[in-house]
Tab-separated table of C-alpha atoms and ligand atoms in Angstrom:
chain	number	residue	atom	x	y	z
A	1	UNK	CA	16.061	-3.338	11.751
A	2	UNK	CA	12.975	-1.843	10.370
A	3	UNK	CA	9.731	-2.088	13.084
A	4	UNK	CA	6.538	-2.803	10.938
A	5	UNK	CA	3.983	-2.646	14.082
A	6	UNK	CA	1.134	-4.319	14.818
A	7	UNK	CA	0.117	-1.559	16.976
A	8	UNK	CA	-1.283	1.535	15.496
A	9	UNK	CA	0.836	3.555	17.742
A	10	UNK	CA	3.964	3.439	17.437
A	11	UNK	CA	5.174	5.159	14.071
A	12	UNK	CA	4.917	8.620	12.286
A	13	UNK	CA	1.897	7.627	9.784
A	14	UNK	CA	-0.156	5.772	12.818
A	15	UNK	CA	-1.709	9.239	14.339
A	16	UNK	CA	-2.954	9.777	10.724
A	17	UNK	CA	-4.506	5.866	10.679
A	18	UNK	CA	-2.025	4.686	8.321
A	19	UNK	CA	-0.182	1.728	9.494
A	20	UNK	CA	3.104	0.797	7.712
A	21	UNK	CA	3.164	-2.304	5.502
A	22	UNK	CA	6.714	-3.271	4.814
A	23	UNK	CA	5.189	-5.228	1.052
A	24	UNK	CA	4.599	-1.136	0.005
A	25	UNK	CA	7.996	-0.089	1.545
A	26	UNK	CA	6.437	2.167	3.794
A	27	UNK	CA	9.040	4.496	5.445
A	28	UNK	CA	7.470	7.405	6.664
A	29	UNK	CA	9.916	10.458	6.501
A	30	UNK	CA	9.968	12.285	9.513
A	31	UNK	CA	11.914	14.869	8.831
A	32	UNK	CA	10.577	18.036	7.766
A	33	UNK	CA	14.019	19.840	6.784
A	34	UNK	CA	14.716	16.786	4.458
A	35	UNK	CA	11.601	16.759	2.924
A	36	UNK	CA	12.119	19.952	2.157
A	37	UNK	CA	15.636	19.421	0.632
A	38	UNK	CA	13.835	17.059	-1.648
A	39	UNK	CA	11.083	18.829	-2.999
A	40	UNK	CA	14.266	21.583	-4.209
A	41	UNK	CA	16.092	19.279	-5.923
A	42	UNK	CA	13.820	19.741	-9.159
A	43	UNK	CA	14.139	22.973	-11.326
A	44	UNK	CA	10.288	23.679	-11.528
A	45	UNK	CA	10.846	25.110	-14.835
A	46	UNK	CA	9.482	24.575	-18.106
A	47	UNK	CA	6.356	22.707	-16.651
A	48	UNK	CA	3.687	23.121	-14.290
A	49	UNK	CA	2.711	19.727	-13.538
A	50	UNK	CA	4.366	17.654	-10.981
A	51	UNK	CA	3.482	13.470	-10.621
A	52	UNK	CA	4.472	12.343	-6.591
A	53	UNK	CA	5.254	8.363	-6.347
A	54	UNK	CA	3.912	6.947	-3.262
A	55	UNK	CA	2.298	10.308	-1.292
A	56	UNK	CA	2.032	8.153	2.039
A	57	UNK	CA	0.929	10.511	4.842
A	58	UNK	CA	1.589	13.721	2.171
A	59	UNK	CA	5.033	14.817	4.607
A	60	UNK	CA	6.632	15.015	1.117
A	61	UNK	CA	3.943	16.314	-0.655
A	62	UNK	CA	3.255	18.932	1.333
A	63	UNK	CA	6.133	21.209	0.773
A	64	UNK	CA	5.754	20.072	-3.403
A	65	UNK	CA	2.474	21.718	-3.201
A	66	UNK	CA	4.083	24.814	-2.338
A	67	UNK	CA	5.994	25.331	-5.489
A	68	UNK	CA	2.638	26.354	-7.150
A	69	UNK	CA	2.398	23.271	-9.716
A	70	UNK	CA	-0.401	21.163	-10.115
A	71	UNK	CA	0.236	18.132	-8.546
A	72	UNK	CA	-0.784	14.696	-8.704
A	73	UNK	CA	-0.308	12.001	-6.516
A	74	UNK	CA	-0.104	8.378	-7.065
A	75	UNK	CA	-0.453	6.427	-4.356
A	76	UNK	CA	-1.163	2.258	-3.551
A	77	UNK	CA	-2.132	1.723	-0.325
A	78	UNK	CA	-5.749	2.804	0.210
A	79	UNK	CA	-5.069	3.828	3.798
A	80	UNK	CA	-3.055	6.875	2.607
A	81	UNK	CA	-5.322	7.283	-0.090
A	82	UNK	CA	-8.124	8.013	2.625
A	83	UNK	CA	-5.943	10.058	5.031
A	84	UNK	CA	-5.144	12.525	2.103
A	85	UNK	CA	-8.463	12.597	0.233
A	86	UNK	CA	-10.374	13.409	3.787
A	87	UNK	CA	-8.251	14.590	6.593
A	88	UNK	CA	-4.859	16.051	5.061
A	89	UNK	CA	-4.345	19.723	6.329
A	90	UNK	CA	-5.892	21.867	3.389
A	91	UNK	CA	-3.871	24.637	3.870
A	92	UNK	CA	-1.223	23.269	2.152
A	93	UNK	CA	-3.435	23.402	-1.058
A	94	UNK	CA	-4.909	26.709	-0.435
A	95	UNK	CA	-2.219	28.603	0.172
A	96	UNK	CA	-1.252	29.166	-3.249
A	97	UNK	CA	-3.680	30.684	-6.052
A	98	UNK	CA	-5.057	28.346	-9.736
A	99	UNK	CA	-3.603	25.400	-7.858
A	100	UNK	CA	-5.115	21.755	-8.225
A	101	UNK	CA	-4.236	19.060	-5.981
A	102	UNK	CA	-5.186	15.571	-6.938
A	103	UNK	CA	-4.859	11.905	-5.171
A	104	UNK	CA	-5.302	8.847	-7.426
A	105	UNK	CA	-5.617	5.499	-5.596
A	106	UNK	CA	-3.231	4.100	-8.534
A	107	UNK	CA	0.213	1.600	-9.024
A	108	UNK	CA	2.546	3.429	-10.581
A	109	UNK	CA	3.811	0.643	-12.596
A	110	UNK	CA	0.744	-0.097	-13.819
A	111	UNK	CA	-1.224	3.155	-14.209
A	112	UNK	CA	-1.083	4.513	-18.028
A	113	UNK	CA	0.184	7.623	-17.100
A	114	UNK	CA	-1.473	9.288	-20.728
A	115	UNK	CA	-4.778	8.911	-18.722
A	116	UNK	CA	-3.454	11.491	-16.453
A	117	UNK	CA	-1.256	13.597	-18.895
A	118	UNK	CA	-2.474	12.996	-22.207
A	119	UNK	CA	0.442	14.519	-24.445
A	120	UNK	CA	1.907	16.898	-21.645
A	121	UNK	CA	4.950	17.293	-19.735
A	122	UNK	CA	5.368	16.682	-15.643
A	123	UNK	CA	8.029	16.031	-14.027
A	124	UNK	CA	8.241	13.186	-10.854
A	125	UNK	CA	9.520	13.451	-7.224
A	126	UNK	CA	9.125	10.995	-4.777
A	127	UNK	CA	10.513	9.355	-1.924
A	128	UNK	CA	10.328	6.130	-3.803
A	129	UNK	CA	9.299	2.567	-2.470
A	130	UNK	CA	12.669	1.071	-2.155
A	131	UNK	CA	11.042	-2.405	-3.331
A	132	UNK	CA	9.958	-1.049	-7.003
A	133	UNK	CA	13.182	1.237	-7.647
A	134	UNK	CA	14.202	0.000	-10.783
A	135	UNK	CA	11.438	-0.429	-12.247
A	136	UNK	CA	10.206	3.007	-11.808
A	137	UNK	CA	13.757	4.407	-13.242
A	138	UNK	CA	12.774	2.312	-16.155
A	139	UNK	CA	9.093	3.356	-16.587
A	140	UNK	CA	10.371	6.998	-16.159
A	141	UNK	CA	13.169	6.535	-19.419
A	142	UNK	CA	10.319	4.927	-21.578
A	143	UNK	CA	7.688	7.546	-20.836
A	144	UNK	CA	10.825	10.224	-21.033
A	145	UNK	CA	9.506	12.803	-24.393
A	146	UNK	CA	6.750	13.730	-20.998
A	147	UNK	CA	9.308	13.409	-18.677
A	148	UNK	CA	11.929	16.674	-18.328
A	149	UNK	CA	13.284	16.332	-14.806
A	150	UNK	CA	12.897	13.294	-12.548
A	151	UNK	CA	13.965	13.464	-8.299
A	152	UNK	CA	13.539	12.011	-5.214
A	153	UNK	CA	15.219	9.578	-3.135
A	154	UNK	CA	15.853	5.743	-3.509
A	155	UNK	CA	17.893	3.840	-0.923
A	156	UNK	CA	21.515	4.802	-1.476
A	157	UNK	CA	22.893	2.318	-3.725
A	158	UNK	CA	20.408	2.209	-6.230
A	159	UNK	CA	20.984	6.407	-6.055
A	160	UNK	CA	24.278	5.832	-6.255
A	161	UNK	CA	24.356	3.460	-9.060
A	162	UNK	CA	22.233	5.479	-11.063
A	163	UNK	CA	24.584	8.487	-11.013
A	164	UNK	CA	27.830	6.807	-11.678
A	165	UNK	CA	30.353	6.800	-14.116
A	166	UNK	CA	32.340	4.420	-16.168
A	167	UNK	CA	34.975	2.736	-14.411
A	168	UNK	CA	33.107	2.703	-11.092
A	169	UNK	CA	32.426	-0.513	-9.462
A	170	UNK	CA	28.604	0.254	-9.562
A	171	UNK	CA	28.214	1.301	-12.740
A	172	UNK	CA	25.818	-1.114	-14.584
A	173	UNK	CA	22.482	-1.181	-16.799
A	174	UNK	CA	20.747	1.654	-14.387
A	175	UNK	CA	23.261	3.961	-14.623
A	176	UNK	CA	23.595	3.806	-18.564
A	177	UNK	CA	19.983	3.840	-19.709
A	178	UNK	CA	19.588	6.869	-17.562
A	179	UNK	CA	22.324	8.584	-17.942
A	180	UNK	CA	21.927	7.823	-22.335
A	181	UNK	CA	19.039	10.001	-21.644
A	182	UNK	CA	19.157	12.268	-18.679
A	183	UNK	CA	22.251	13.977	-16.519
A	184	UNK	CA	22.416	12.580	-13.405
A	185	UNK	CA	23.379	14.032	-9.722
A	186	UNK	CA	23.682	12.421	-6.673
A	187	UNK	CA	22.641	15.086	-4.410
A	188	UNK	CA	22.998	14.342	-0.599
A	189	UNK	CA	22.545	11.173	1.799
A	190	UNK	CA	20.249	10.248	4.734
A	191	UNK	CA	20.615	8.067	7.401
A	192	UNK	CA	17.424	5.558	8.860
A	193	UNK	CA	16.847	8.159	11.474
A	194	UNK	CA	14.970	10.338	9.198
A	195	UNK	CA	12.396	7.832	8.985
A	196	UNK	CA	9.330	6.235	10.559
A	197	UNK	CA	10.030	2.567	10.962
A	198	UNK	CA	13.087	3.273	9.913
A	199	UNK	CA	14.580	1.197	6.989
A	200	UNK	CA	17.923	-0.788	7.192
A	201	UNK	CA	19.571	0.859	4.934
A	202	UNK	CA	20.767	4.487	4.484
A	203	UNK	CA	19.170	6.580	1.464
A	204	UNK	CA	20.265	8.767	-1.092
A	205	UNK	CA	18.448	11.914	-3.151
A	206	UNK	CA	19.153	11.922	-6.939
A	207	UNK	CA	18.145	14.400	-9.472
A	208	UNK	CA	18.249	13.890	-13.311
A	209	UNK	CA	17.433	16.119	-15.635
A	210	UNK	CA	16.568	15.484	-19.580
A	211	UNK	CA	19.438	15.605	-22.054
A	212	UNK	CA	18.783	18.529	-24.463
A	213	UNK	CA	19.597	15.790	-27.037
A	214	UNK	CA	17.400	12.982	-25.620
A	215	UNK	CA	15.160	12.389	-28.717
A	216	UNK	CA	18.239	12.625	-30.830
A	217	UNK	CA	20.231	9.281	-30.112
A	218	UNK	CA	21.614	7.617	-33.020
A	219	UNK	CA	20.123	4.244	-31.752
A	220	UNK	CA	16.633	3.096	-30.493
A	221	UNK	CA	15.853	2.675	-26.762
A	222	UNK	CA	15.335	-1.243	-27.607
A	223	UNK	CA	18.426	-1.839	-28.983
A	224	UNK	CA	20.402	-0.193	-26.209
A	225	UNK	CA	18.791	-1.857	-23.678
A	226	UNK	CA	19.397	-5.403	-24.966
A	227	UNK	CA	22.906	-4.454	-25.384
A	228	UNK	CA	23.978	-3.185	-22.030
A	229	UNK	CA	21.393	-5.992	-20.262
A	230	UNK	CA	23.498	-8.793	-21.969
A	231	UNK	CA	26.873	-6.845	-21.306
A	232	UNK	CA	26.054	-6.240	-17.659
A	233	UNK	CA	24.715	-10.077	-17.093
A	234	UNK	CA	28.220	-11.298	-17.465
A	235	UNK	CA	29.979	-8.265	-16.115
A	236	UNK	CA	33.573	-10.228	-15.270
A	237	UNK	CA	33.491	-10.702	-19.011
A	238	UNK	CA	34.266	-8.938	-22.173
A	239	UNK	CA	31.962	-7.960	-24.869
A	240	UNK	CA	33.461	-10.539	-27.087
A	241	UNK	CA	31.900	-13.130	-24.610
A	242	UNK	CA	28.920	-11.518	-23.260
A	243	UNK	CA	27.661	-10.375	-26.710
A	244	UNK	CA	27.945	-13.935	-28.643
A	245	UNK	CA	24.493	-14.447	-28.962
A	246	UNK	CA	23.964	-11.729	-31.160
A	247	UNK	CA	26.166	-13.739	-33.711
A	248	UNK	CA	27.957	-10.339	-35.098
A	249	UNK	CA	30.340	-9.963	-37.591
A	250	UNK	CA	33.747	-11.128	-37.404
A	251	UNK	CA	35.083	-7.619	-38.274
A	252	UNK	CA	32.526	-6.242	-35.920
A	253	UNK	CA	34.310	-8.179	-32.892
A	254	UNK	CA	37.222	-7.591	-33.681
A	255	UNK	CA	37.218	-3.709	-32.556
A	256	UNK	CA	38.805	-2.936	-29.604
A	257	UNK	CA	35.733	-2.175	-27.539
A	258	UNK	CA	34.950	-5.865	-27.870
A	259	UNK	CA	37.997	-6.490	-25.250
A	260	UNK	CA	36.676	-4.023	-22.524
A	261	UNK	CA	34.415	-5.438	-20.198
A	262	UNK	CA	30.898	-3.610	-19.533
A	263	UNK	CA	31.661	-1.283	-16.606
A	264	UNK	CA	35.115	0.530	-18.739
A	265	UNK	CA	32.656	1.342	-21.518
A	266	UNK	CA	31.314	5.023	-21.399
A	267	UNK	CA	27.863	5.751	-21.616
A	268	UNK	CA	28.319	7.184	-25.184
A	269	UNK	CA	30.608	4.526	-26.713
A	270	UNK	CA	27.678	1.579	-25.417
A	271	UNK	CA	25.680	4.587	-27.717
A	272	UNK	CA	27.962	4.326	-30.592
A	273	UNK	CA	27.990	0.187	-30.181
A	274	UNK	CA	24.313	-0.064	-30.533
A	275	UNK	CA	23.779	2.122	-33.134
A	276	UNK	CA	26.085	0.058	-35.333
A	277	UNK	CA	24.532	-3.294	-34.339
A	278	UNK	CA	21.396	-1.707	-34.794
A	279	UNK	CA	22.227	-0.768	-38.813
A	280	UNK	CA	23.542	-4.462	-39.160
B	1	SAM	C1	9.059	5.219	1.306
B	1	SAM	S1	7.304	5.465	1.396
B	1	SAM	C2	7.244	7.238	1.296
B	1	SAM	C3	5.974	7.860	1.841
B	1	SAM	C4	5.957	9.386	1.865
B	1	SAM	N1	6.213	9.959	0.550
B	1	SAM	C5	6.992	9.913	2.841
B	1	SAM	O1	8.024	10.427	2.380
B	1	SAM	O2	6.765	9.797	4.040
B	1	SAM	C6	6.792	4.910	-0.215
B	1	SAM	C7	5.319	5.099	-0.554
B	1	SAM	O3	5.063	4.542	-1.850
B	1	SAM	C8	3.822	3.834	-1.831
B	1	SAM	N2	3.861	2.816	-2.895
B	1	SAM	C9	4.431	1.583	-2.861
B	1	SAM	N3	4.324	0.966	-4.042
B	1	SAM	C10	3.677	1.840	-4.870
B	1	SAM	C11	3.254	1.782	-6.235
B	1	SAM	N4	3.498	0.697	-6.987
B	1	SAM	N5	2.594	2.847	-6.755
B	1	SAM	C12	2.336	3.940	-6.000
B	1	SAM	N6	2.719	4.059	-4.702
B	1	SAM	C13	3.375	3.024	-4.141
B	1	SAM	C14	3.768	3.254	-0.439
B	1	SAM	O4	2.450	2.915	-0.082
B	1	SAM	C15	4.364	4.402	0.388
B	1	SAM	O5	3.355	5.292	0.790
């Protein structure tokens, strides 16, 4: 069970005068080896700007500086914000030539990320805040023309469910908006023990990288979203059910993709279904 102290002593981010608020999903990594492992799961090529979700005490961010990208970091919590605006370890920054290293006291979520980027690429890494996972999968897909390669850990279901494949029990809306749009790997686990309190639950390290043909789908991103949300609220069920309240044609319905339920339908046939309902 994860140990949110009272006590500045007792975790990794306390000698640094953070203290962990479980609302943020503060889970300090401890690890240096697997923060390292994380900051090589992205490519660092064809960009040179890097966004970090949720910096913390900068164990993360420290070894992402080293891949000589400019890097922003976005954090919430205003005690981090402190630590690595005054007291984090500059070498880390100088150590590599034309770099910039930025801190923006910022919600992800909320931050208009064109203030930062105007119209250029960056690519994210994080070791997410378990709390706002989805959400930041989704922000990531709607901001993805600036988005080439995405990585970083989320706990290990969400990771999991992101990466998987039709037919799979955990298959659902995650894993087909991201996977319409980027390839997805599930690249290695990690237990609590990694962490500082350590959470609950173990975690998992995804990578996806941008579909050469991302910009090219035959359908809108609205369209395919309110198709595979109302398919996936009434998984048990088949499309004919799940899909009656878009009052489609007869003929429509009566294809045979209508009698699969959501989680045997590949990411590309959910594609093909919403670009017909889309032309209706
Ligand atoms: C799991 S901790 C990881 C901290 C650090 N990267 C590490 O690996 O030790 C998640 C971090 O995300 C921050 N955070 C939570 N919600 C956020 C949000 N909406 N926007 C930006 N940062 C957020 C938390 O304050 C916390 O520092």
């Amino acid at each position: 069970m994860a140990k949110y102290n009272k006590h500045k002593s007792a975790h990794k981010g306390s000698d640094k005068g953070v203290t962990a608020k479980k609302h943020l999903g503060q889970h300090f990594l401890k690890d240096e080896d697997v923060a390292q492992r994380i900051a090589d799961v992205l490519s660092y090529d064809g960009y040179d700007q890097i966004l970090e979700i949720g910096p913390g005490t900068g164990v993360l961010t420290k070894h992402v500086i080293r891949k000589n990208m400019k890097v922003t970091a976005l954090e919430l919590d205003s005690e981090s914000v402190i630590y690595l605006k005054h007291s984090f370890p500059l070498e880390h920054v100088k150590i590599v030539n034309n770099q910039t290293f930025q801190v923006i006291e910022a919600d992800f979520l909320k931050k208009d990320l064109k203030e930062i980027y105007g119209e250029q690429s960056f690519a994210i890494i994080g070791n997410f805040p378990y709390n706002i996972s989805t959400q930041i999968v989704f922000k990531t897909i709607e901001n993805r023309e600036q988005i080439p390669e995405f990585g970083g850990m989320f706990q290990k279901e969400v990771a999991q469910r992101i990466c998987a494949s039709h037919g799979s029990k955990t298959y659902g809306i995650l894993s087909v908006l991201a996977q319409a749009y980027y390839e997805a790997d599930y690249v290695f686990t990690v237990g609590p023990e990694v962490f500082d309190p350590p959470p609950r639950v173990d975690s998992g390290v995804l990578f996806l990288k941008r579909r050469d043909n991302y910009d090219n789908l035959t359908c809108s991103y609205s369209i395919l979203r309110q198709v595979v949300k109302l398919a996936f609220q009434q998984r048990r069920k088949t499309l004919r059910n799940s899909l009656k309240t878009l009052n489609l044609p007869d003929e429509m319905r009566e294809k045979d993709i209508f009698s699969l339920r959501p989680e045997q339908i590949s990411v590309d046939a959910f594609v093909e279904l919403a670009t017909e309902i889309e032309k209706l």
